[in-house]
Amino acid sequence: MKNTALIALATLATVLVTPAQAQFRTPEAAIKYRQSVMTVQGRAFYGTIGAMASGRMPYDAKLAADNAELVVMLSKLPWIAFGPGTDKGAPTDAKPAIWTEQARFKELGDKMQGEVVKLAAAAKTGNLDQLKAAYGPARDACKACHDAFTSQ
Ligand code: HEC
């Protein structure tokens, strides 16, 4: 957990000092950035909240709420790194369709961001059943985009 939090803080620090319109220096930098954000998000989302929701990890209300807040923050970050020309330049699981179906990609991104806000609200209640109920739709929102737009 400690490492995850540190990586997330480092990522956030980078973002906070970078204007949203800033270009990445290279496509490779953009690809690495978005993959890093997704990796940390996956750790918090699947690895911590999902593990609690499925009983693989003991329920800890504070840890769940903290991680859900982290996911809400992280969920806003990857999108600037899908600019034109970042479909290649480093190994990537992003499918070319992202750049031809941008409206659909954005719609699925918005949907996921809405679901993780609900997840964070559920996590704050301190009730495991509420956490479980909100986790499913959020996970489906991650999966909908991965199925459509990644080669994993
Ligand atoms: C709108 C689309 C979209 C949504 C929604 C989305 N992802 Fe992703 N995700 C991607 C794309 C595209 C990649 C591949 C990025 C690349 O390789 O350049 C990816 C990759 C990943 C990876 C692998 C990272 C790596 O190291 O390559 C993880 C983990 C991940 N996502 C977690 C999540 C979680 C957790 C959620 C939901 C809370 C989520 N994603 C929601 C598009 C999405």
PDB file of C-alpha atoms in Angstrom, residues 9-71:
ATOM      1  CA  LEU A   9       1.601  11.009  -5.149  1.00  0.00           C
ATOM      2  CA  ALA A  10       4.519  11.239  -7.544  1.00  0.00           C
ATOM      3  CA  THR A  11       2.095  10.924 -10.458  1.00  0.00           C
ATOM      4  CA  LEU A  12      -0.195  13.582  -9.034  1.00  0.00           C
ATOM      5  CA  ALA A  13       2.721  15.914  -8.379  1.00  0.00           C
ATOM      6  CA  THR A  14       3.715  15.605 -12.035  1.00  0.00           C
ATOM      7  CA  VAL A  15       0.200  16.386 -13.153  1.00  0.00           C
ATOM      8  CA  LEU A  16      -0.265  19.329 -10.825  1.00  0.00           C
ATOM      9  CA  VAL A  17       2.794  21.086 -12.199  1.00  0.00           C
ATOM     10  CA  THR A  18       1.891  20.247 -15.806  1.00  0.00           C
ATOM     11  CA  PRO A  19      -0.727  22.379 -17.558  1.00  0.00           C
ATOM     12  CA  ALA A  20      -3.481  20.198 -18.991  1.00  0.00           C
ATOM     13  CA  GLN A  21      -2.706  21.293 -22.537  1.00  0.00           C
ATOM     14  CA  ALA A  22       0.994  20.479 -22.230  1.00  0.00           C
ATOM     15  CA  GLN A  23       2.180  18.105 -24.909  1.00  0.00           C
ATOM     16  CA  PHE A  24       4.143  15.065 -23.940  1.00  0.00           C
ATOM     17  CA  ARG A  25       7.646  15.273 -25.309  1.00  0.00           C
ATOM     18  CA  THR A  26       7.273  11.988 -27.191  1.00  0.00           C
ATOM     19  CA  PRO A  27       4.500   9.446 -27.873  1.00  0.00           C
ATOM     20  CA  GLU A  28       6.495   7.048 -25.704  1.00  0.00           C
ATOM     21  CA  ALA A  29       6.243   9.454 -22.756  1.00  0.00           C
ATOM     22  CA  ALA A  30       2.465   9.681 -23.189  1.00  0.00           C
ATOM     23  CA  ILE A  31       2.092   5.900 -23.420  1.00  0.00           C
ATOM     24  CA  LYS A  32       4.210   5.317 -20.315  1.00  0.00           C
ATOM     25  CA  TYR A  33       2.314   7.981 -18.411  1.00  0.00           C
ATOM     26  CA  ARG A  34      -1.148   6.575 -19.161  1.00  0.00           C
ATOM     27  CA  GLN A  35      -0.003   3.017 -18.428  1.00  0.00           C
ATOM     28  CA  SER A  36       1.460   4.141 -15.072  1.00  0.00           C
ATOM     29  CA  VAL A  37      -1.788   5.839 -14.079  1.00  0.00           C
ATOM     30  CA  MET A  38      -3.806   2.770 -15.088  1.00  0.00           C
ATOM     31  CA  THR A  39      -1.416   0.477 -13.195  1.00  0.00           C
ATOM     32  CA  VAL A  40      -1.748   2.427  -9.947  1.00  0.00           C
ATOM     33  CA  GLN A  41      -5.481   2.659 -10.485  1.00  0.00           C
ATOM     34  CA  GLY A  42      -5.637  -1.117 -11.006  1.00  0.00           C
ATOM     35  CA  ARG A  43      -3.711  -1.711  -7.779  1.00  0.00           C
ATOM     36  CA  ALA A  44      -6.159   0.412  -5.758  1.00  0.00           C
ATOM     37  CA  PHE A  45      -9.272  -0.717  -7.607  1.00  0.00           C
ATOM     38  CA  TYR A  46      -8.875  -4.454  -8.299  1.00  0.00           C
ATOM     39  CA  GLY A  47      -6.050  -5.158  -5.848  1.00  0.00           C
ATOM     40  CA  THR A  48      -7.536  -3.495  -2.790  1.00  0.00           C
ATOM     41  CA  ILE A  49     -11.226  -2.609  -3.157  1.00  0.00           C
ATOM     42  CA  GLY A  50     -12.012  -5.596  -5.393  1.00  0.00           C
ATOM     43  CA  ALA A  51     -10.119  -7.917  -3.062  1.00  0.00           C
ATOM     44  CA  MET A  52     -12.246  -6.697  -0.135  1.00  0.00           C
ATOM     45  CA  ALA A  53     -15.476  -6.903  -2.139  1.00  0.00           C
ATOM     46  CA  SER A  54     -14.764 -10.546  -3.002  1.00  0.00           C
ATOM     47  CA  GLY A  55     -13.493 -11.490   0.457  1.00  0.00           C
ATOM     48  CA  ARG A  56      -9.901 -12.112  -0.666  1.00  0.00           C
ATOM     49  CA  MET A  57      -8.797  -9.383   1.742  1.00  0.00           C
ATOM     50  CA  PRO A  58     -10.316  -8.545   5.145  1.00  0.00           C
ATOM     51  CA  TYR A  59     -12.646  -5.545   4.966  1.00  0.00           C
ATOM     52  CA  ASP A  60     -11.052  -2.370   6.269  1.00  0.00           C
ATOM     53  CA  ALA A  61     -13.441   0.543   5.885  1.00  0.00           C
ATOM     54  CA  LYS A  62     -10.787   3.258   6.027  1.00  0.00           C
ATOM     55  CA  LEU A  63      -8.494   1.527   3.557  1.00  0.00           C
ATOM     56  CA  ALA A  64     -11.424   1.020   1.182  1.00  0.00           C
ATOM     57  CA  ALA A  65     -12.486   4.668   1.434  1.00  0.00           C
ATOM     58  CA  ASP A  66      -8.912   5.942   0.958  1.00  0.00           C
ATOM     59  CA  ASN A  67      -8.383   3.756  -2.076  1.00  0.00           C
ATOM     60  CA  ALA A  68     -11.718   4.748  -3.587  1.00  0.00           C
ATOM     61  CA  GLU A  69     -10.741   8.425  -3.237  1.00  0.00           C
ATOM     62  CA  LEU A  70      -7.451   7.621  -4.928  1.00  0.00           C
ATOM     63  CA  VAL A  71      -9.287   5.915  -7.802  1.00  0.00           C
TER      64      VAL A  71
END
